[in-house]
Amino acid sequence: MVEAVQGAGVVVTGAGGGIGAALARRFAAEGARVVVNDLDAGRAEAVAGEIGGIAVPGDASAIVADARDALGGTVDVYCANAGVALEDGDLERPVDEKSWGLAWDVNVMAHVRAAHALLPAWLERGSGRFVSTVSAAGLLTMIGAPSYSVTKHGAYAFAEWLSLTYRHRGLKVHAICPQGVRTDMLSATGSAGDLVLRPTAIDPADVADALFKGIEEDRFLILPHPEVAAFYQARAAEPDHWLTNMNRIQQKWEELR
C-alpha cells in the first residue's frame, strides 16, 4: 500500500473506461476515497459502483466543486485524465477550427481550470497532488494527429509549469506519458496507431502501476514505456536526425493509406 494515498480524497476525470478507470480502481485498492468522473453518467456510475466510489458525471472542466463536496470538503489528489484524440490527419484540407478548439479545451484548458480551482486550498494547507495524463505525444509527437500532438505538448508544459512554480509550497505534480495503451482511444487512431502504437501497446493497469511507482519515488515524469526516455533524449540532442527518422515513419504510413 502507498501511504501517500491511503484515505486520500481522489478525483479521476474521464474514468468511465481506459486509463481513467484503471487509475480509479488502483486508487480505491490502495485505500483512497475516489470520485469517478466521466461525461457518460452510466459509465461513471458503473466504475464507481465497482470500486465503492462516488460518481460525479459531467464536464471535467467544471466538476471540482461538486467533487470536493462529494469527498466531504477536501480533494487531496486530482487526476486530469480526460482527453480527446481527433483524426485530423494533415493540414492539406480545410482546418476544422471547432475540432482544434475542442482538443485545446479538453486536453489543456480543463487542466488549467482544475488547477485554478484546487490551488487556493492546496497552497493554504501546504499539500496537494495533481496528476496529468499527457502522452508520449506530448514529449515527442504523433503522425497523423496534429491537434492531439500540439495540445498534449501544451498539457505537458502546463504540468511542468505547475511543478516548478509550486513544488516548494507542497504541490506534487506527475505527468504520465505513455505510448500506446489498449483503450478505445487507441482503436480510434486507425492506421497511424496500428503502425506506431499498437506493436508496443500496454494495458491501462500498467499505466496505473507506473504512476504508483512514480508516486513512491516522488518523480514528476512517469514513463510507462521506458524506451520513451531515449527517444526524448534523441529528440533534444539531435532534432534534425530525429525529425528525419520521424518523417520516414510518416512516409511509410502514407504508403499504407
Short mmCIF file of N, CA, C and O in Angstrom, two decimals, residues 90-206:
data_model
loop_
_atom_site.label_atom_id
_atom_site.label_comp_id
_atom_site.label_asym_id
_atom_site.label_seq_id
_atom_site.Cartn_x
_atom_site.Cartn_y
_atom_site.Cartn_z
N ASP A 90 -3.84 15.79 -41.46
CA ASP A 90 -2.86 16.72 -42.00
C ASP A 90 -3.52 18.10 -42.10
O ASP A 90 -4.64 18.30 -41.66
N LEU A 91 -2.81 19.05 -42.69
CA LEU A 91 -3.34 20.40 -42.85
C LEU A 91 -3.58 20.73 -44.32
O LEU A 91 -3.67 21.90 -44.69
N GLU A 92 -3.67 19.72 -45.14
CA GLU A 92 -3.91 19.95 -46.56
C GLU A 92 -5.39 20.22 -46.84
O GLU A 92 -5.73 20.84 -47.85
N ARG A 93 -6.23 19.74 -45.96
CA ARG A 93 -7.66 20.02 -46.06
C ARG A 93 -7.99 21.25 -45.22
O ARG A 93 -7.15 21.70 -44.42
N PRO A 94 -9.18 21.82 -45.35
CA PRO A 94 -9.55 22.97 -44.51
C PRO A 94 -9.43 22.63 -43.02
O PRO A 94 -9.79 21.53 -42.60
N VAL A 95 -8.90 23.56 -42.27
CA VAL A 95 -8.72 23.34 -40.83
C VAL A 95 -10.08 23.38 -40.13
O VAL A 95 -10.87 24.31 -40.34
N ASP A 96 -10.34 22.37 -39.32
CA ASP A 96 -11.58 22.30 -38.55
C ASP A 96 -11.36 23.05 -37.24
O ASP A 96 -10.86 22.48 -36.26
N GLU A 97 -11.70 24.32 -37.23
CA GLU A 97 -11.46 25.15 -36.05
C GLU A 97 -12.19 24.61 -34.82
O GLU A 97 -11.68 24.67 -33.70
N LYS A 98 -13.38 24.05 -35.03
CA LYS A 98 -14.15 23.53 -33.90
C LYS A 98 -13.43 22.35 -33.26
O LYS A 98 -13.36 22.24 -32.03
N SER A 99 -12.86 21.46 -34.07
CA SER A 99 -12.15 20.30 -33.54
C SER A 99 -10.88 20.72 -32.80
O SER A 99 -10.58 20.20 -31.73
N TRP A 100 -10.17 21.66 -33.38
CA TRP A 100 -8.97 22.17 -32.70
C TRP A 100 -9.35 22.84 -31.37
O TRP A 100 -8.67 22.67 -30.36
N GLY A 101 -10.45 23.56 -31.38
CA GLY A 101 -10.90 24.20 -30.14
C GLY A 101 -11.28 23.18 -29.08
O GLY A 101 -10.97 23.36 -27.89
N LEU A 102 -11.93 22.09 -29.50
CA LEU A 102 -12.29 21.03 -28.55
C LEU A 102 -11.04 20.39 -27.97
O LEU A 102 -10.96 20.16 -26.75
N ALA A 103 -10.06 20.09 -28.82
CA ALA A 103 -8.82 19.47 -28.34
C ALA A 103 -8.12 20.39 -27.34
O ALA A 103 -7.63 19.93 -26.29
N TRP A 104 -8.06 21.67 -27.63
CA TRP A 104 -7.42 22.62 -26.72
C TRP A 104 -8.19 22.70 -25.40
O TRP A 104 -7.59 22.71 -24.32
N ASP A 105 -9.51 22.73 -25.49
CA ASP A 105 -10.33 22.88 -24.29
C ASP A 105 -10.21 21.68 -23.36
O ASP A 105 -10.05 21.83 -22.15
N VAL A 106 -10.27 20.47 -23.94
CA VAL A 106 -10.26 19.25 -23.12
C VAL A 106 -8.84 18.88 -22.68
O VAL A 106 -8.61 18.54 -21.52
N ASN A 107 -7.89 18.95 -23.60
CA ASN A 107 -6.54 18.45 -23.31
C ASN A 107 -5.67 19.43 -22.54
O ASN A 107 -4.67 19.02 -21.94
N VAL A 108 -6.02 20.72 -22.58
CA VAL A 108 -5.20 21.72 -21.88
C VAL A 108 -6.03 22.53 -20.89
O VAL A 108 -5.76 22.53 -19.69
N MET A 109 -7.06 23.23 -21.38
CA MET A 109 -7.76 24.17 -20.52
C MET A 109 -8.50 23.50 -19.36
O MET A 109 -8.65 24.12 -18.29
N ALA A 110 -8.95 22.26 -19.53
CA ALA A 110 -9.57 21.56 -18.41
C ALA A 110 -8.57 21.40 -17.26
O ALA A 110 -8.94 21.48 -16.08
N HIS A 111 -7.29 21.20 -17.58
CA HIS A 111 -6.25 21.10 -16.56
C HIS A 111 -6.05 22.45 -15.88
O HIS A 111 -5.90 22.53 -14.66
N VAL A 112 -6.01 23.50 -16.69
CA VAL A 112 -5.81 24.85 -16.15
C VAL A 112 -6.96 25.22 -15.20
O VAL A 112 -6.74 25.72 -14.10
N ARG A 113 -8.18 24.95 -15.64
CA ARG A 113 -9.34 25.30 -14.81
C ARG A 113 -9.36 24.51 -13.51
O ARG A 113 -9.67 25.05 -12.44
N ALA A 114 -9.02 23.23 -13.58
CA ALA A 114 -9.00 22.42 -12.36
C ALA A 114 -7.93 22.91 -11.39
O ALA A 114 -8.19 23.05 -10.19
N ALA A 115 -6.74 23.19 -11.91
CA ALA A 115 -5.67 23.67 -11.04
C ALA A 115 -6.05 25.00 -10.40
O ALA A 115 -5.78 25.24 -9.21
N HIS A 116 -6.67 25.88 -11.16
CA HIS A 116 -7.10 27.17 -10.63
C HIS A 116 -8.08 26.99 -9.47
O HIS A 116 -8.02 27.71 -8.46
N ALA A 117 -8.97 26.02 -9.61
CA ALA A 117 -9.97 25.78 -8.56
C ALA A 117 -9.37 25.10 -7.33
O ALA A 117 -9.83 25.31 -6.21
N LEU A 118 -8.34 24.29 -7.54
CA LEU A 118 -7.77 23.49 -6.46
C LEU A 118 -6.65 24.19 -5.69
O LEU A 118 -6.47 23.96 -4.49
N LEU A 119 -5.89 25.05 -6.36
CA LEU A 119 -4.68 25.60 -5.77
C LEU A 119 -4.88 26.39 -4.48
O LEU A 119 -4.09 26.24 -3.54
N PRO A 120 -5.90 27.24 -4.37
CA PRO A 120 -6.01 28.02 -3.13
C PRO A 120 -6.01 27.15 -1.87
O PRO A 120 -5.27 27.43 -0.91
N ALA A 121 -6.82 26.09 -1.86
CA ALA A 121 -6.88 25.22 -0.68
C ALA A 121 -5.57 24.45 -0.51
O ALA A 121 -5.08 24.27 0.62
N TRP A 122 -5.00 23.97 -1.60
CA TRP A 122 -3.75 23.22 -1.51
C TRP A 122 -2.61 24.08 -0.97
O TRP A 122 -1.82 23.63 -0.13
N LEU A 123 -2.51 25.30 -1.46
CA LEU A 123 -1.41 26.17 -1.02
C LEU A 123 -1.62 26.61 0.43
O LEU A 123 -0.65 26.76 1.19
N GLU A 124 -2.87 26.79 0.82
CA GLU A 124 -3.15 27.18 2.21
C GLU A 124 -2.71 26.10 3.19
O GLU A 124 -2.14 26.39 4.24
N ARG A 125 -2.94 24.84 2.82
CA ARG A 125 -2.58 23.76 3.74
C ARG A 125 -1.19 23.20 3.48
O ARG A 125 -0.68 22.39 4.26
N GLY A 126 -0.59 23.55 2.34
CA GLY A 126 0.78 23.13 2.04
C GLY A 126 0.90 21.74 1.46
O GLY A 126 1.98 21.13 1.55
N SER A 127 -0.17 21.22 0.83
CA SER A 127 -0.09 19.90 0.22
C SER A 127 -1.19 19.73 -0.82
O SER A 127 -2.27 20.32 -0.71
N GLY A 128 -0.90 18.91 -1.80
CA GLY A 128 -1.85 18.58 -2.87
C GLY A 128 -1.10 17.82 -3.94
O GLY A 128 0.13 17.92 -4.05
N ARG A 129 -1.83 17.05 -4.73
CA ARG A 129 -1.19 16.25 -5.78
C ARG A 129 -2.01 16.35 -7.06
O ARG A 129 -3.21 16.05 -7.06
N PHE A 130 -1.36 16.78 -8.15
CA PHE A 130 -2.00 16.94 -9.45
C PHE A 130 -1.37 15.95 -10.42
O PHE A 130 -0.16 15.98 -10.65
N VAL A 131 -2.19 15.06 -10.97
CA VAL A 131 -1.72 14.04 -11.90
C VAL A 131 -2.28 14.35 -13.28
O VAL A 131 -3.50 14.40 -13.47
N SER A 132 -1.39 14.57 -14.23
CA SER A 132 -1.81 14.90 -15.59
C SER A 132 -1.53 13.72 -16.51
O SER A 132 -0.38 13.30 -16.66
N THR A 133 -2.58 13.18 -17.12
CA THR A 133 -2.38 12.15 -18.13
C THR A 133 -2.09 12.88 -19.44
O THR A 133 -2.97 13.46 -20.06
N VAL A 134 -0.84 12.85 -19.84
CA VAL A 134 -0.40 13.55 -21.05
C VAL A 134 -0.37 12.51 -22.17
O VAL A 134 -1.40 12.05 -22.62
N SER A 135 0.80 12.09 -22.57
CA SER A 135 1.00 11.12 -23.64
C SER A 135 2.45 11.26 -24.06
O SER A 135 3.04 12.34 -23.92
N ALA A 136 3.01 10.21 -24.63
CA ALA A 136 4.32 10.36 -25.23
C ALA A 136 4.28 11.38 -26.37
O ALA A 136 5.30 12.00 -26.70
N ALA A 137 3.10 11.58 -26.94
CA ALA A 137 2.95 12.61 -27.98
C ALA A 137 3.24 14.00 -27.44
O ALA A 137 3.58 14.90 -28.20
N GLY A 138 3.12 14.19 -26.13
CA GLY A 138 3.43 15.48 -25.53
C GLY A 138 4.92 15.70 -25.35
O GLY A 138 5.35 16.84 -25.15
N LEU A 139 5.70 14.63 -25.41
CA LEU A 139 7.15 14.73 -25.35
C LEU A 139 7.76 14.66 -26.74
O LEU A 139 8.78 15.28 -27.02
N LEU A 140 7.14 13.87 -27.60
CA LEU A 140 7.65 13.61 -28.94
C LEU A 140 6.67 14.24 -29.93
O LEU A 140 6.62 15.43 -30.07
N THR A 141 5.90 13.47 -30.62
CA THR A 141 4.77 13.91 -31.44
C THR A 141 4.12 12.65 -31.98
O THR A 141 4.61 11.55 -31.71
N MET A 142 3.04 12.77 -32.72
CA MET A 142 2.37 11.62 -33.28
C MET A 142 1.96 11.91 -34.71
O MET A 142 1.32 12.93 -34.99
N ILE A 143 2.36 11.04 -35.63
CA ILE A 143 1.98 11.23 -37.03
C ILE A 143 0.47 11.20 -37.17
O ILE A 143 -0.23 10.50 -36.43
N GLY A 144 -0.03 12.01 -38.10
CA GLY A 144 -1.46 11.98 -38.39
C GLY A 144 -2.36 12.61 -37.36
O GLY A 144 -3.58 12.50 -37.47
N ALA A 145 -1.80 13.26 -36.35
CA ALA A 145 -2.63 13.80 -35.27
C ALA A 145 -2.11 15.16 -34.83
O ALA A 145 -1.59 15.31 -33.73
N PRO A 146 -2.25 16.18 -35.66
CA PRO A 146 -1.68 17.48 -35.30
C PRO A 146 -2.30 18.11 -34.05
O PRO A 146 -1.58 18.58 -33.17
N SER A 147 -3.63 18.13 -33.95
CA SER A 147 -4.24 18.78 -32.78
C SER A 147 -3.91 18.02 -31.49
O SER A 147 -3.69 18.63 -30.44
N TYR A 148 -3.88 16.70 -31.57
CA TYR A 148 -3.53 15.91 -30.39
C TYR A 148 -2.09 16.17 -29.98
O TYR A 148 -1.81 16.41 -28.79
N SER A 149 -1.18 16.14 -30.93
CA SER A 149 0.23 16.36 -30.63
C SER A 149 0.46 17.74 -30.01
O SER A 149 1.14 17.88 -28.99
N VAL A 150 -0.13 18.76 -30.62
CA VAL A 150 0.08 20.13 -30.15
C VAL A 150 -0.50 20.33 -28.77
O VAL A 150 0.14 20.91 -27.88
N THR A 151 -1.73 19.86 -28.54
CA THR A 151 -2.35 20.09 -27.24
C THR A 151 -1.74 19.23 -26.14
O THR A 151 -1.69 19.66 -24.98
N LYS A 152 -1.23 18.06 -26.49
CA LYS A 152 -0.55 17.26 -25.47
C LYS A 152 0.81 17.87 -25.11
O LYS A 152 1.25 17.76 -23.96
N HIS A 153 1.47 18.53 -26.06
CA HIS A 153 2.64 19.33 -25.71
C HIS A 153 2.24 20.41 -24.71
O HIS A 153 2.96 20.69 -23.74
N GLY A 154 1.08 21.02 -24.95
CA GLY A 154 0.60 22.05 -24.03
C GLY A 154 0.29 21.50 -22.65
O GLY A 154 0.61 22.14 -21.63
N ALA A 155 -0.32 20.32 -22.59
CA ALA A 155 -0.62 19.71 -21.29
C ALA A 155 0.65 19.41 -20.51
O ALA A 155 0.72 19.62 -19.29
N TYR A 156 1.68 18.93 -21.23
CA TYR A 156 2.94 18.64 -20.56
C TYR A 156 3.60 19.93 -20.06
O TYR A 156 4.10 19.99 -18.93
N ALA A 157 3.57 20.97 -20.90
CA ALA A 157 4.15 22.24 -20.49
C ALA A 157 3.44 22.81 -19.26
O ALA A 157 4.09 23.36 -18.36
N PHE A 158 2.12 22.65 -19.20
CA PHE A 158 1.39 23.17 -18.04
C PHE A 158 1.75 22.39 -16.78
O PHE A 158 1.94 22.98 -15.71
N ALA A 159 1.86 21.06 -16.90
CA ALA A 159 2.26 20.26 -15.74
C ALA A 159 3.66 20.66 -15.26
O ALA A 159 3.91 20.78 -14.05
N GLU A 160 4.58 20.88 -16.20
CA GLU A 160 5.93 21.35 -15.83
C GLU A 160 5.85 22.68 -15.09
O GLU A 160 6.52 22.88 -14.07
N TRP A 161 5.06 23.59 -15.65
CA TRP A 161 4.95 24.91 -15.02
C TRP A 161 4.38 24.81 -13.60
O TRP A 161 4.87 25.46 -12.67
N LEU A 162 3.35 23.99 -13.42
CA LEU A 162 2.79 23.80 -12.08
C LEU A 162 3.85 23.31 -11.11
O LEU A 162 3.97 23.80 -9.98
N SER A 163 4.63 22.33 -11.56
CA SER A 163 5.63 21.73 -10.68
C SER A 163 6.72 22.73 -10.29
O SER A 163 7.08 22.86 -9.12
N LEU A 164 7.26 23.42 -11.28
CA LEU A 164 8.38 24.33 -10.97
C LEU A 164 7.92 25.55 -10.18
O LEU A 164 8.70 26.15 -9.44
N THR A 165 6.64 25.90 -10.32
CA THR A 165 6.13 27.08 -9.63
C THR A 165 5.74 26.81 -8.19
O THR A 165 5.95 27.65 -7.31
N TYR A 166 5.20 25.63 -7.92
CA TYR A 166 4.59 25.39 -6.61
C TYR A 166 5.19 24.23 -5.82
O TYR A 166 4.72 23.94 -4.72
N ARG A 167 6.23 23.59 -6.30
CA ARG A 167 6.73 22.42 -5.55
C ARG A 167 7.27 22.80 -4.18
O ARG A 167 7.15 22.01 -3.23
N HIS A 168 7.82 24.00 -4.03
CA HIS A 168 8.33 24.42 -2.72
C HIS A 168 7.21 24.77 -1.76
O HIS A 168 7.45 24.99 -0.57
N ARG A 169 5.97 24.80 -2.27
CA ARG A 169 4.81 25.09 -1.42
C ARG A 169 3.95 23.85 -1.20
O ARG A 169 2.81 23.95 -0.76
N GLY A 170 4.52 22.68 -1.49
CA GLY A 170 3.87 21.43 -1.13
C GLY A 170 3.11 20.74 -2.24
O GLY A 170 2.51 19.68 -2.00
N LEU A 171 3.11 21.31 -3.45
CA LEU A 171 2.37 20.67 -4.54
C LEU A 171 3.22 19.59 -5.21
O LEU A 171 4.35 19.85 -5.62
N LYS A 172 2.66 18.39 -5.33
CA LYS A 172 3.28 17.30 -6.07
C LYS A 172 2.59 17.20 -7.42
O LYS A 172 1.36 17.21 -7.50
N VAL A 173 3.37 17.13 -8.49
CA VAL A 173 2.81 17.02 -9.84
C VAL A 173 3.44 15.83 -10.54
O VAL A 173 4.66 15.61 -10.45
N HIS A 174 2.61 15.07 -11.24
CA HIS A 174 3.08 13.92 -12.02
C HIS A 174 2.51 14.02 -13.42
O HIS A 174 1.31 14.26 -13.59
N ALA A 175 3.36 13.85 -14.43
CA ALA A 175 2.93 13.84 -15.83
C ALA A 175 3.13 12.43 -16.38
O ALA A 175 4.25 11.95 -16.48
N ILE A 176 2.02 11.77 -16.71
CA ILE A 176 2.08 10.40 -17.24
C ILE A 176 2.14 10.48 -18.76
O ILE A 176 1.26 11.06 -19.39
N CYS A 177 3.16 9.86 -19.34
CA CYS A 177 3.37 9.96 -20.80
C CYS A 177 3.55 8.59 -21.44
O CYS A 177 4.66 8.22 -21.87
N PRO A 178 2.47 7.82 -21.55
CA PRO A 178 2.57 6.52 -22.22
C PRO A 178 2.53 6.65 -23.73
O PRO A 178 2.09 7.67 -24.27
N GLN A 179 2.99 5.61 -24.42
CA GLN A 179 2.74 5.50 -25.86
C GLN A 179 1.39 4.79 -26.02
O GLN A 179 0.40 5.21 -25.45
N GLY A 180 1.33 3.70 -26.78
CA GLY A 180 0.06 3.04 -27.00
C GLY A 180 -0.46 2.35 -25.76
O GLY A 180 0.28 1.67 -25.05
N VAL A 181 -1.75 2.53 -25.50
CA VAL A 181 -2.43 1.85 -24.40
C VAL A 181 -3.71 1.24 -24.98
O VAL A 181 -4.42 1.89 -25.76
N ARG A 182 -4.00 0.01 -24.61
CA ARG A 182 -5.14 -0.70 -25.20
C ARG A 182 -6.46 -0.15 -24.68
O ARG A 182 -7.04 -0.66 -23.71
N THR A 183 -6.91 0.91 -25.32
CA THR A 183 -8.15 1.59 -24.96
C THR A 183 -8.93 1.91 -26.23
O THR A 183 -8.45 1.71 -27.35
N ASP A 184 -10.13 2.44 -26.05
CA ASP A 184 -10.92 2.87 -27.21
C ASP A 184 -10.20 3.96 -27.99
O ASP A 184 -10.32 4.03 -29.22
N MET A 185 -9.42 4.79 -27.30
CA MET A 185 -8.70 5.85 -27.99
C MET A 185 -7.66 5.29 -28.94
O MET A 185 -7.45 5.81 -30.04
N LEU A 186 -7.00 4.21 -28.55
CA LEU A 186 -6.04 3.57 -29.45
C LEU A 186 -6.75 3.03 -30.68
O LEU A 186 -6.28 3.20 -31.81
N SER A 187 -7.88 2.43 -30.49
CA SER A 187 -8.64 1.89 -31.63
C SER A 187 -9.02 2.99 -32.61
O SER A 187 -9.07 2.78 -33.82
N ALA A 188 -9.25 4.20 -32.08
CA ALA A 188 -9.68 5.31 -32.92
C ALA A 188 -8.54 5.94 -33.71
O ALA A 188 -8.79 6.77 -34.59
N THR A 189 -7.29 5.56 -33.43
CA THR A 189 -6.16 6.17 -34.13
C THR A 189 -5.95 5.60 -35.52
O THR A 189 -5.13 6.11 -36.29
N GLY A 190 -6.66 4.52 -35.85
CA GLY A 190 -6.62 3.98 -37.20
C GLY A 190 -5.26 3.43 -37.61
O GLY A 190 -4.51 2.89 -36.79
N SER A 191 -4.92 3.61 -38.89
CA SER A 191 -3.70 3.01 -39.42
C SER A 191 -2.44 3.61 -38.83
O SER A 191 -1.42 2.93 -38.69
N ALA A 192 -2.47 4.90 -38.44
CA ALA A 192 -1.30 5.51 -37.81
C ALA A 192 -1.01 4.84 -36.48
O ALA A 192 0.14 4.52 -36.15
N GLY A 193 -2.06 4.60 -35.70
CA GLY A 193 -1.89 3.91 -34.42
C GLY A 193 -1.44 2.48 -34.60
O GLY A 193 -0.63 1.96 -33.84
N ASP A 194 -1.98 1.82 -35.63
CA ASP A 194 -1.58 0.44 -35.92
C ASP A 194 -0.08 0.37 -36.21
O ASP A 194 0.60 -0.57 -35.80
N LEU A 195 0.43 1.37 -36.93
CA LEU A 195 1.83 1.38 -37.32
C LEU A 195 2.76 1.74 -36.17
O LEU A 195 3.77 1.08 -35.94
N VAL A 196 2.40 2.78 -35.41
CA VAL A 196 3.33 3.35 -34.43
C VAL A 196 3.08 2.85 -33.01
O VAL A 196 4.02 2.60 -32.26
N LEU A 197 1.81 2.69 -32.63
CA LEU A 197 1.48 2.47 -31.22
C LEU A 197 1.13 1.03 -30.85
O LEU A 197 1.54 0.54 -29.79
N ARG A 198 0.38 0.36 -31.70
CA ARG A 198 -0.15 -0.94 -31.33
C ARG A 198 0.92 -2.00 -31.04
O ARG A 198 0.74 -2.83 -30.13
N PRO A 199 2.07 -2.02 -31.78
CA PRO A 199 3.05 -3.08 -31.53
C PRO A 199 3.59 -3.13 -30.10
O PRO A 199 3.97 -4.19 -29.61
N THR A 200 3.63 -1.98 -29.42
CA THR A 200 4.17 -1.96 -28.05
C THR A 200 3.11 -1.54 -27.03
O THR A 200 3.44 -1.12 -25.92
N ALA A 201 1.83 -1.65 -27.42
CA ALA A 201 0.75 -1.20 -26.54
C ALA A 201 0.70 -2.00 -25.25
O ALA A 201 0.99 -3.20 -25.23
N ILE A 202 0.36 -1.31 -24.18
CA ILE A 202 0.25 -1.93 -22.85
C ILE A 202 -1.19 -1.80 -22.36
O ILE A 202 -2.02 -1.12 -22.97
N ASP A 203 -1.50 -2.45 -21.26
CA ASP A 203 -2.83 -2.39 -20.68
C ASP A 203 -2.97 -1.16 -19.78
O ASP A 203 -1.98 -0.68 -19.20
N PRO A 204 -4.19 -0.63 -19.62
CA PRO A 204 -4.38 0.52 -18.72
C PRO A 204 -3.85 0.28 -17.30
O PRO A 204 -3.33 1.20 -16.67
N ALA A 205 -3.97 -0.95 -16.82
CA ALA A 205 -3.48 -1.25 -15.47
C ALA A 205 -1.97 -1.05 -15.36
O ALA A 205 -1.46 -0.71 -14.28
N ASP A 206 -1.25 -1.23 -16.48
CA ASP A 206 0.20 -0.99 -16.47
C ASP A 206 0.51 0.49 -16.27
O ASP A 206 1.52 0.85 -15.66
#
